[in-house]
XYZ file of C-alpha atoms in Angstrom:
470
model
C 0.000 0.000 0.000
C 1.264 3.303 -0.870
C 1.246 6.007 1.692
C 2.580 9.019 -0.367
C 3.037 12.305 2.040
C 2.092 16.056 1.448
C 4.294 17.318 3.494
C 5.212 20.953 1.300
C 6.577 22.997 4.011
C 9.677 25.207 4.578
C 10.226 23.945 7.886
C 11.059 20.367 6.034
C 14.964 22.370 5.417
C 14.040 22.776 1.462
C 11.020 25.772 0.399
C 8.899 22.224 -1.109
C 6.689 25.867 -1.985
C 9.602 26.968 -4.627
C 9.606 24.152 -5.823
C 5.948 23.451 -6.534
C 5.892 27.055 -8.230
C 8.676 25.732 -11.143
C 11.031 22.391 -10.226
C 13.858 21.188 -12.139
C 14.491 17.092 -11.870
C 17.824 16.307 -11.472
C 19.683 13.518 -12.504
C 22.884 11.728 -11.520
C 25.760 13.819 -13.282
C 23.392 16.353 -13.771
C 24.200 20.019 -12.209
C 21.101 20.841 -10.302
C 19.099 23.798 -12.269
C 19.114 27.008 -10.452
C 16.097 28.585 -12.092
C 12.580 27.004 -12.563
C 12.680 24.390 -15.354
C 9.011 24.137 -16.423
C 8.063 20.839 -17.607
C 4.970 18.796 -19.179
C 1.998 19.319 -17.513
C -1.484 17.466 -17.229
C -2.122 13.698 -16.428
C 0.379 10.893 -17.002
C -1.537 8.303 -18.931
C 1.085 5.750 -18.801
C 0.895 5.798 -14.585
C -2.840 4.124 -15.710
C -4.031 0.266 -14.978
C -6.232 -0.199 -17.978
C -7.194 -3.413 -16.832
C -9.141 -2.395 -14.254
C -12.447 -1.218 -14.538
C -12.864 2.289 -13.215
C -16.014 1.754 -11.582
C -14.692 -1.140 -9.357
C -11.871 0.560 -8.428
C -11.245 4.258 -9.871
C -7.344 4.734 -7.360
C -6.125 1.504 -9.351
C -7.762 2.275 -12.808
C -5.866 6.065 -12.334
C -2.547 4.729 -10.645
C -2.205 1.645 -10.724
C 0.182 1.109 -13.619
C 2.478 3.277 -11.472
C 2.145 1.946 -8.415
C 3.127 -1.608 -9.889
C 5.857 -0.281 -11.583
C 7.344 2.100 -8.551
C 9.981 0.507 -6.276
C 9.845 2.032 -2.521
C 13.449 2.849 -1.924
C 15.205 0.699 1.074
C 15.532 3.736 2.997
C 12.165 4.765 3.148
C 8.539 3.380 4.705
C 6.419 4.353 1.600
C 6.871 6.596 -1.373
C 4.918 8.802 -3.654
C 4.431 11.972 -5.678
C 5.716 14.474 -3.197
C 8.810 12.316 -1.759
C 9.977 13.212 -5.587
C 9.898 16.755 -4.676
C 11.474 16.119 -1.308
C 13.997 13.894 -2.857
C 14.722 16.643 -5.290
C 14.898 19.391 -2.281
C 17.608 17.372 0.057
C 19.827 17.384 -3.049
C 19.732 21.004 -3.093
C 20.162 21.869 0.083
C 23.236 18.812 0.513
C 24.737 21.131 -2.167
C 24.692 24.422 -0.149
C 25.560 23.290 3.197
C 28.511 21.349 1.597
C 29.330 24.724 0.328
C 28.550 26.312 3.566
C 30.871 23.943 5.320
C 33.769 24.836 3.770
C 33.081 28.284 5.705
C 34.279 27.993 9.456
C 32.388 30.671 10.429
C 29.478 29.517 8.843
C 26.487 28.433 11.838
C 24.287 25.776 9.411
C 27.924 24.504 7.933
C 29.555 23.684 11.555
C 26.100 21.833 12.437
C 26.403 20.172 9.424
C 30.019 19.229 9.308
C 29.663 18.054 12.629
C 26.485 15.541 12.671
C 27.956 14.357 9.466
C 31.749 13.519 11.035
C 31.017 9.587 12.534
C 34.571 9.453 13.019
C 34.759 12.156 15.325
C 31.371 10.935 17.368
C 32.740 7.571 17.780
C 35.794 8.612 19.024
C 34.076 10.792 22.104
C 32.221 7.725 22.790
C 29.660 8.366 25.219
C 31.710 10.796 27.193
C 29.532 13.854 25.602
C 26.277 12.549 27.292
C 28.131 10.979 30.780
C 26.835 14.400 32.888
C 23.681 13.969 31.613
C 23.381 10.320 32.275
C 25.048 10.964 36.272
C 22.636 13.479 36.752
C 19.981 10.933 36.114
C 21.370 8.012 37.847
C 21.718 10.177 40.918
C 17.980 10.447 40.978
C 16.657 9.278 44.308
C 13.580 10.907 45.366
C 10.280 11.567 43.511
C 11.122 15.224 44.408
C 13.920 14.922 41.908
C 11.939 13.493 39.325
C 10.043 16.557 39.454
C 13.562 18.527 38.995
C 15.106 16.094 36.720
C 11.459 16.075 34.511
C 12.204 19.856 34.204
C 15.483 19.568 32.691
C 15.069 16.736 30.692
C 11.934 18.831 29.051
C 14.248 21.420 28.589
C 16.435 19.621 26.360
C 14.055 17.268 24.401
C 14.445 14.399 26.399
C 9.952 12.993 26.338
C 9.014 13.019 29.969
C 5.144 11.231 30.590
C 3.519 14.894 30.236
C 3.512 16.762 27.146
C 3.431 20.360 27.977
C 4.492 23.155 25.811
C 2.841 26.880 24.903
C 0.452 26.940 21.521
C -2.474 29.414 20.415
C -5.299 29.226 22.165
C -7.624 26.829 19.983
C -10.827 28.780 21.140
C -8.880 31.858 21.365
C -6.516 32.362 18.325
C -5.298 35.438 19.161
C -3.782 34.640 21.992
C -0.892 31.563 23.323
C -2.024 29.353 26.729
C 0.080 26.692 28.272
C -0.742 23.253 27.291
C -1.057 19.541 29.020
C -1.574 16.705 27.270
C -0.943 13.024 27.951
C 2.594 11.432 27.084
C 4.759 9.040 28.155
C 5.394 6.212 25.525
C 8.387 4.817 23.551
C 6.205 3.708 20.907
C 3.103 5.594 18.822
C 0.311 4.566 20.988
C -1.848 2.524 23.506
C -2.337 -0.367 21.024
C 1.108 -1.195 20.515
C 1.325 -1.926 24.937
C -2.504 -3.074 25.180
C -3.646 -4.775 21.755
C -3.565 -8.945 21.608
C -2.575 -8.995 18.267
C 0.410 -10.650 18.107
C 2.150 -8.364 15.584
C 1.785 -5.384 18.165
C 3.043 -7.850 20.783
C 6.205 -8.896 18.874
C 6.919 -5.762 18.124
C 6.363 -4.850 22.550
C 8.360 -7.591 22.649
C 11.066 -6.136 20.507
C 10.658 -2.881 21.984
C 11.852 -4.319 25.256
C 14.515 -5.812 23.509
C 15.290 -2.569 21.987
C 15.701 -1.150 25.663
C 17.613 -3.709 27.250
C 20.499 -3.350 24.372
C 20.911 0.240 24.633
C 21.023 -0.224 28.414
C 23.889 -2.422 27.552
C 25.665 0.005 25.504
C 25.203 2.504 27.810
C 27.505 -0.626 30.318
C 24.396 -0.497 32.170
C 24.241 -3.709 34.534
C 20.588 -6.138 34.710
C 19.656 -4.567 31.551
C 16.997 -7.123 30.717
C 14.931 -6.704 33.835
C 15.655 -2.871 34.258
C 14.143 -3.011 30.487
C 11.328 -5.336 31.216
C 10.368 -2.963 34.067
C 9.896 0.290 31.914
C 8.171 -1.577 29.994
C 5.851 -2.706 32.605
C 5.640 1.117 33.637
C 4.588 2.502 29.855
C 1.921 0.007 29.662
C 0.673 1.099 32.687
C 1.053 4.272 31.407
C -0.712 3.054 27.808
C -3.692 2.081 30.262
C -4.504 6.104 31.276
C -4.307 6.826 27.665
C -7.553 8.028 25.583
C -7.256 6.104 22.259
C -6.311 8.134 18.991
C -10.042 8.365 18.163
C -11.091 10.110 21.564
C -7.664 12.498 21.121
C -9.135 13.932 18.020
C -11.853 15.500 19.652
C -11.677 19.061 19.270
C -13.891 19.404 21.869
C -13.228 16.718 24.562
C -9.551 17.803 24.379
C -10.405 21.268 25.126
C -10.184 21.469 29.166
C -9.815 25.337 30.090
C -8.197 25.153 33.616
C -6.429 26.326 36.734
C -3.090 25.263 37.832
C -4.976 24.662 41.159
C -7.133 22.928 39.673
C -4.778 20.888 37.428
C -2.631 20.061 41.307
C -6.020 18.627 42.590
C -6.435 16.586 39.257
C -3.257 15.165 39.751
C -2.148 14.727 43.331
C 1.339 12.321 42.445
C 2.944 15.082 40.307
C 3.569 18.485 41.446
C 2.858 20.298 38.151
C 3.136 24.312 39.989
C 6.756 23.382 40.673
C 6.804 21.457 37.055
C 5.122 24.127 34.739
C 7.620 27.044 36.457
C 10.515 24.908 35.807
C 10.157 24.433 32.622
C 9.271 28.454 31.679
C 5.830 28.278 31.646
C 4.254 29.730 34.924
C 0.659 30.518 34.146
C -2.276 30.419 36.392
C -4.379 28.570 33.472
C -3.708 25.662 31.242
C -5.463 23.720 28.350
C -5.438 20.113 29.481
C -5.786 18.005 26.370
C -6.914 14.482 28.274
C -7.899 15.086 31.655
C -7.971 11.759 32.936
C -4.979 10.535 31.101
C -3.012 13.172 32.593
C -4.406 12.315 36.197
C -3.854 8.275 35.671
C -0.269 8.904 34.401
C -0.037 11.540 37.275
C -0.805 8.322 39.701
C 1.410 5.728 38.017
C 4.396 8.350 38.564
C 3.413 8.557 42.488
C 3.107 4.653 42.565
C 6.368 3.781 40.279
C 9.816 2.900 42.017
C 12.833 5.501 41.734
C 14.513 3.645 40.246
C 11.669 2.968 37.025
C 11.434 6.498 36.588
C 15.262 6.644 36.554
C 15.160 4.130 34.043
C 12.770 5.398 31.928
C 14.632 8.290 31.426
C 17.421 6.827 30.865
C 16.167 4.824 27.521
C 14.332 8.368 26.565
C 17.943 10.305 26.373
C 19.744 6.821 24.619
C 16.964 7.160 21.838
C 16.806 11.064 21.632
C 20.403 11.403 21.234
C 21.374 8.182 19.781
C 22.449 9.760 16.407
C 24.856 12.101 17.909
C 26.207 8.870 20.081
C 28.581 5.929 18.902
C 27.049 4.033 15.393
C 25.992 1.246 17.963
C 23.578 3.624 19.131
C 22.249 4.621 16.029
C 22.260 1.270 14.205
C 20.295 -0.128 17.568
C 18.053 2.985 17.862
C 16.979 2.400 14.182
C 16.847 -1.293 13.693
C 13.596 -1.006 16.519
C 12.456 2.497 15.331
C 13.080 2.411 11.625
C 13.399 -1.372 10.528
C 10.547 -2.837 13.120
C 7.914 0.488 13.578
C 8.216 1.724 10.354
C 9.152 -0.936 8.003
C 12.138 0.983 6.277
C 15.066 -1.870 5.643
C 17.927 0.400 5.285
C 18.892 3.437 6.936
C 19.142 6.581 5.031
C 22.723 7.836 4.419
C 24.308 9.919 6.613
C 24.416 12.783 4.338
C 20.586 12.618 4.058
C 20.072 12.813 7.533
C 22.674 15.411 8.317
C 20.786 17.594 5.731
C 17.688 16.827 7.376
C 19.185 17.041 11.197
C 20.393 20.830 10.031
C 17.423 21.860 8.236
C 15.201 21.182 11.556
C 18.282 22.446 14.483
C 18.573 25.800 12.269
C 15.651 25.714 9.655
C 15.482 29.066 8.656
C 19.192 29.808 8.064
C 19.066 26.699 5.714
C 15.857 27.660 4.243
C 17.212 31.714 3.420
C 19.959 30.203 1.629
C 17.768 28.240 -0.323
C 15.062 30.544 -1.102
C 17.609 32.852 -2.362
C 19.138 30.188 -4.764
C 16.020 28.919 -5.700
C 13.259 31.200 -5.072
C 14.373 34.717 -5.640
C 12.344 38.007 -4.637
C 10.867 38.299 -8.100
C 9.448 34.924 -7.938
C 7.654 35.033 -4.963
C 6.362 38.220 -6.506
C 4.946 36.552 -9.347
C 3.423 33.944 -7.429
C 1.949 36.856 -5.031
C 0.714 38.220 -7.679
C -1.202 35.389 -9.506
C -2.654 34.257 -6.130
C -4.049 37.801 -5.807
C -5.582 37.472 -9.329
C -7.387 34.148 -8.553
C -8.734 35.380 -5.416
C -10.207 38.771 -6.677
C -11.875 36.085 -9.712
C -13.302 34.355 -6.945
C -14.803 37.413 -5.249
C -15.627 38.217 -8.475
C -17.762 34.955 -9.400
C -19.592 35.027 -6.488
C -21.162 38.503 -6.727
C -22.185 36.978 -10.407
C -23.443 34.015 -8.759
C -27.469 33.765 -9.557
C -28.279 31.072 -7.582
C -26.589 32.248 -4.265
C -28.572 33.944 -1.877
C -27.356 37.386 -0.611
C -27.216 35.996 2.675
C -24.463 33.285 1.410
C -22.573 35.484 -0.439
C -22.056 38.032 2.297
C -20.170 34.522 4.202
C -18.525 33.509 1.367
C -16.906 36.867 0.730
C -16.106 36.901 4.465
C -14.551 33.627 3.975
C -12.645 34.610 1.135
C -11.278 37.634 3.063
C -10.205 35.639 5.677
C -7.805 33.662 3.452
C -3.890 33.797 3.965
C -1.566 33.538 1.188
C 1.628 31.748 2.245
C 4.243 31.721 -0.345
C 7.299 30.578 -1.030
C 8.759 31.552 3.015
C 7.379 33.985 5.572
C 7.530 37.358 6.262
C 10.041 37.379 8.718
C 13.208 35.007 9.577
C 13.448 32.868 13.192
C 16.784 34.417 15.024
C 19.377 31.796 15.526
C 21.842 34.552 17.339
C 21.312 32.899 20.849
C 22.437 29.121 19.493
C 25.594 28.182 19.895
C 26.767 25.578 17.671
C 30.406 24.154 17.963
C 32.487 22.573 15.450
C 33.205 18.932 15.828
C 30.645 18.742 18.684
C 27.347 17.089 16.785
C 25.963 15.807 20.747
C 26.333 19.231 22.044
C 25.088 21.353 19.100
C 21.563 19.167 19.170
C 21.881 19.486 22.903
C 22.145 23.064 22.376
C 19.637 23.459 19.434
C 16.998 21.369 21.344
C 17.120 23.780 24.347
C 17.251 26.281 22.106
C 13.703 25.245 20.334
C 12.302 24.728 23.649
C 13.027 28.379 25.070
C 11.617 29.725 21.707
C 8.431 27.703 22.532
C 8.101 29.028 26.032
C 9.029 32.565 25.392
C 5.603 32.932 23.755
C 3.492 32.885 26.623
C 1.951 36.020 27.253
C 3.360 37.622 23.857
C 1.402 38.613 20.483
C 0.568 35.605 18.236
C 3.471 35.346 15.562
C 1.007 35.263 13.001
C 4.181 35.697 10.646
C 4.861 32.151 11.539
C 4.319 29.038 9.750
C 2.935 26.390 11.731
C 3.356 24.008 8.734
């Protein structure tokens, strides 16, 4: 089954908009076009499954032929129309940060050089996450959790809680602090609760997963201390609301008090939590309330030394690409070979474009607007969005069949529109992130609480409306 994604976003580390507006394909030997390269448009009848008779199954009779013919590359889950475009994109932007590398006092060419330099990670071992790892083996007290749940937030280590600051669903205009439920090493509830045995091999190889990183780590008992966070994310799988009930715009949508949030969840102290982490408030969106209070009561109920643990595994897996290659390979045999299906890993290059393009993604994506999506083409496109909207507003005033009434919405609708193209108005400032040459663990250490203080620094501020949430 083909899964094709639509992800055509800036934030992706490649302006997918610039190259929607006029793409050039490149080929192997090929120097990648600089300007747009306008190709053959309308619909590819050879893609087509004749055989098939469009009324019993119109996606094969219009695709089929393609789909049978299309190989899913070995380093990716699925493929389709748009991973062509993204495809297309990292090659671009491997060719300016290799450019940009070459520059010392470049910022996206050090964070580059550095996550792509294996050498140089192996050699540093683990030694680059050893504080990190004391600080959390010296946990002893559910007090400390509390502390050590704060910093680990802080520098994208998960913690059971997702918290973080977003607009206001029921009040765009403004940010609020929200609470949702968290906690899990793998997608959801089903993959800890469901008897199907392919969800319980792959629990089963989850635990498996843990105890060898434990190992790495030269972490003694690894295969109970992994059978035991296991034990605790189930139980933390059983507060969860299932992916249906967390889509519920609605249900999701608890306006309340910290006090309020305290007595909801008596075995975590979230005052001491939400200040921690930069986001004192007296009011918070919770997004599941009684997920949040059943994890809440498996954290007061859990030994030390489980909570220990399961922070341990979540900074092995959130760092493991920045650690020795027996990290990595281990963190994506379970999370890319056995979740996701994808037989081979992408190559380093790949993944150092796509590491930089997320730790800095607006100095990678000025560069590459300006190379591939120059003032005068965004102007263009401005421009011919403009014209379709004013033919809309246009058609509906000539519309005979559309009561007054419905045209008065529909022109509010229309007005209401955004435009995004090409990149927004106004640039993310990277001045405050320090990233080090040769030091891939620290700079994603760094760029991680970086992301997280831009988060936080929201609360109480103007909506960036300039922002693209895409």
């Amino acid at each position: 089954m083909m899964h094709g994604k639509t992800v055509v976003t800036l934030a992706a580390g490649g302006a997918f908009a610039a190259i929607m507006v006029g793409m050039a394909f490149a080929s192997p030997g090929k120097p990648l076009a600089s300007k747009p390269n306008i190709g053959s448009f309308g619909f590819d009848e050879t893609g087509m499954d004749r055989s098939v008779a469009p009324g019993d199954n119109f996606a094969e009779f219009a695709g089929g032929g393609w789909v049978k013919r299309t190989e899913i590359p070995s380093d990716k889950p699925s493929f389709g129309a748009f991973d062509t475009l993204a495809d297309l994109s990292q090659l671009r932007t491997r060719a300016l940060l290799e450019a940009a590398a070459k520059n010392p006092r470049s910022k996206i060419g050090r964070a580059y050089a550095a996550y792509l330099d294996t050498a140089a990670i192996d050699a540093k071992g683990i030694a680059p996450i050893q504080p990190w790892l004391a600080r959390i083996k010296s946990l002893t007290s559910k007090a400390d959790y509390v502390a050590l749940a704060i910093e680990a937030s802080r520098i994208g280590v998960a913690v059971p809680f997702g918290t973080g600051v977003s607009t206001d669903a029921k009040n765009p205009d403004s940010y609020v602090v929200s609470v949702r439920q968290a906690g899990l090493g793998m997608p959801n509830r089903d993959y800890y609760l469901s008897p199907d045995p392919k969800l319980q091999a792959t629990k089963a190889a989850y635990q498996g997963h843990i105890a060898r990183m434990f190992t790495l780590a030269g972490e003694p008992d690894a295969e109970a201390r992994a059978k035991a966070v296991v034990d605790f994310e189930t139980q933390v799988a059983q507060a969860h609301w299932t992916n249906v009930q967390s889509r519920d715009a609605d249900k999701t949508y608890n306006k309340m008090s910290v006090a309020q949030l305290a007595e909801l969840t008596p075995g975590f102290d979230f005052a001491t939590y939400l200040k921690g982490v930069g986001t004192p408030t007296d009011t918070v969106v919770v997004g599941q309330p009684s997920a949040v209070a059943g994890i809440a009561k498996v954290i007061a109920d859990a030994p030390v030394a489980v909570l220990r643990d399961q922070l341990l595994i979540r900074s092995l897996d959130e760092f493991a690409s920045v650690l020795p290659s027996a990290f990595d390979k281990e963190n994506f045999a379970f999370f890319g070979t056995q979740l996701r299906g994808t037989p081979q890993q992408a190559l380093r290059w790949k993944r150092a474009v796509n590491w930089t393009s997320a730790a800095v993604t607006d100095e990678v994506s000025k560069i590459y607007v300006a190379k591939y999506f120059p003032p005068a083409t965004k102007a263009a496109a401005d421009t011919l969005v403009k014209n379709i909207l004013a033919a809309m507003s246009a058609r509906i005033d000539k519309l005979e069949w559309m009561a007054p009434e419905t045209k008065a919405a529909a022109r509010a609708k229309l007005a209401n529109f955004t435009p995004r193209i090409g990149y927004p108005s106004q640039w993310r400032d990277y001045s405050a992130l320090e990233i080090k040459a040769g030091d891939a663990f620290g700079n994603q250490l760094r760029a991680n609480r970086w992301a997280h203080n831009y988060n936080v620094t929201k609360l109480g501020k103007p909506v960036y409306r300039w922002e693209w949430g895409l």
